[in-house]
Tab-separated table of C-alpha atoms in Angstrom:
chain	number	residue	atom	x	y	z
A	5	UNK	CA	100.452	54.881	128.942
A	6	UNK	CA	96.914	56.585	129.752
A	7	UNK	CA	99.066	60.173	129.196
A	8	UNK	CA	99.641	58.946	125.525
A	9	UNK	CA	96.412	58.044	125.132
A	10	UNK	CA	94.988	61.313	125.947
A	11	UNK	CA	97.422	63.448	123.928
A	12	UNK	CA	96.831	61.551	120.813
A	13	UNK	CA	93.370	62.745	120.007
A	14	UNK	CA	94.696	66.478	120.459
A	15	UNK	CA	97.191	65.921	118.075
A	16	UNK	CA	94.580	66.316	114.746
A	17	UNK	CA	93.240	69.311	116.824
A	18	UNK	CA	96.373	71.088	117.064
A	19	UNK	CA	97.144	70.400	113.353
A	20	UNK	CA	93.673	71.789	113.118
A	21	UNK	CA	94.397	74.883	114.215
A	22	UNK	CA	97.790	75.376	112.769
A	23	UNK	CA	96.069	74.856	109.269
A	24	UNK	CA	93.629	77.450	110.349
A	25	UNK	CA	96.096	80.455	111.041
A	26	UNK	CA	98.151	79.861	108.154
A	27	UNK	CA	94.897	79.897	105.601
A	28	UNK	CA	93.766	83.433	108.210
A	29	UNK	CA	97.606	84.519	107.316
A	30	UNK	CA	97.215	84.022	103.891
A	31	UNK	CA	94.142	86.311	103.496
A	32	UNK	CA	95.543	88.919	105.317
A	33	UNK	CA	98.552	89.072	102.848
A	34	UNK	CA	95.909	89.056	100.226
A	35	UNK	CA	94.159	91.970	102.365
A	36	UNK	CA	97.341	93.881	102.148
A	37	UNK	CA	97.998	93.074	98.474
A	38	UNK	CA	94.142	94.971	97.730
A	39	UNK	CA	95.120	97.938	100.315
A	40	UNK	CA	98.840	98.724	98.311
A	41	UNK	CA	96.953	98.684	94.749
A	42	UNK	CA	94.459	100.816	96.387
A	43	UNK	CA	96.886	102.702	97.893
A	44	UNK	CA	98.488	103.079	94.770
A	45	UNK	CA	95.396	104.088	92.877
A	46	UNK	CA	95.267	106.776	95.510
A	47	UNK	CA	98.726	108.085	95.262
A	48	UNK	CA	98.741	107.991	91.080
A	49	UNK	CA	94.999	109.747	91.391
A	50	UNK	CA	96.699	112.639	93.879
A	51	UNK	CA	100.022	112.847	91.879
A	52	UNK	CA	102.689	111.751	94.250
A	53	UNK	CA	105.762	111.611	93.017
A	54	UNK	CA	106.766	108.058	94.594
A	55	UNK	CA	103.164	106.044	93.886
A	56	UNK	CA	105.124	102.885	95.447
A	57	UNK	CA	106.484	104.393	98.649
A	58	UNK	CA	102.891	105.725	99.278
A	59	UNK	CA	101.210	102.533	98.735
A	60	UNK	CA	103.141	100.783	101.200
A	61	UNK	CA	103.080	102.705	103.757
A	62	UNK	CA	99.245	102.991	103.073
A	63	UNK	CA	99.224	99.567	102.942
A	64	UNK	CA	100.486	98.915	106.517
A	65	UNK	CA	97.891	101.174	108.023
A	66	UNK	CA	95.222	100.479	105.928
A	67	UNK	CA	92.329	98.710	107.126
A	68	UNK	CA	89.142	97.736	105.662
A	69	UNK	CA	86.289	100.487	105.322
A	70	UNK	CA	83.461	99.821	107.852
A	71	UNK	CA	81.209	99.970	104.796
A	72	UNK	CA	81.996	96.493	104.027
A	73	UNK	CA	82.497	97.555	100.209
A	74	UNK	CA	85.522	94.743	98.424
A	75	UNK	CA	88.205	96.514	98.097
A	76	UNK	CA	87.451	99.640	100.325
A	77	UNK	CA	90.292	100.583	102.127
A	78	UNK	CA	90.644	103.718	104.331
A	79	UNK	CA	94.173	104.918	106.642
A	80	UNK	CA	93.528	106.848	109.760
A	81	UNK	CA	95.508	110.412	109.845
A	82	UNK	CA	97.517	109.013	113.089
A	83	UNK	CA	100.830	110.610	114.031
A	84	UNK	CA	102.538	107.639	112.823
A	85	UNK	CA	100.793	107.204	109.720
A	86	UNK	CA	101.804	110.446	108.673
A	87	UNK	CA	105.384	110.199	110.165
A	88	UNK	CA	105.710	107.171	108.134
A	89	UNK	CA	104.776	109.170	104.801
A	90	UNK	CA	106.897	111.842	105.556
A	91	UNK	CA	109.976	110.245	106.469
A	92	UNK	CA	110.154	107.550	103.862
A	93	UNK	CA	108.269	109.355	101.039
A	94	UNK	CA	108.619	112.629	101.798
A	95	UNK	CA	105.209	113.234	101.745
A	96	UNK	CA	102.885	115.860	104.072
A	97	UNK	CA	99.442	115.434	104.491
């Protein structure tokens, strides 16, 4: 009985927090929908012939400027991130 007693208050906690990721999830997919239109703007702006494939992959290495400007997205030149563009987009950097 006293065990039930004491998990009941932690259940509204634990919803709590299970409410909280999903609304931080939900702005990171909203992140990531702003970094593949920027990435997109890029690609269209530098003539790529597969604006799309370059935006996603932008889009999963993307991370917001340190600037702190909306919308301000920058990819580092990692091996990966450019193995990424090549193999799926064909695209060298």
């Amino acid at each position: 009985m006293v065990r039930l007693a004491i998990m009941k208050p932690l259940a509204p906690l634990s919803l709590a927090a299970m409410l909280l990721a999903g609304a931080d999830a939900s702005a990171q997919a909203q992140d990531r929908g702003s970094a593949y239109s920027a990435g997109l703007n890029i690609a269209r702006k530098r003539g790529y012939a597969h604006p799309g494939c370059f935006a996603g992959v932008f889009a999963r290495h993307a991370r917001p400027h340190p600037d702190g400007r909306r919308n301000h997205w920058v990819a580092s030149a990692g091996r990966a991130y450019q193995g990424e563009l090549w193999s799926q987009c064909g695209i060298s950097r």
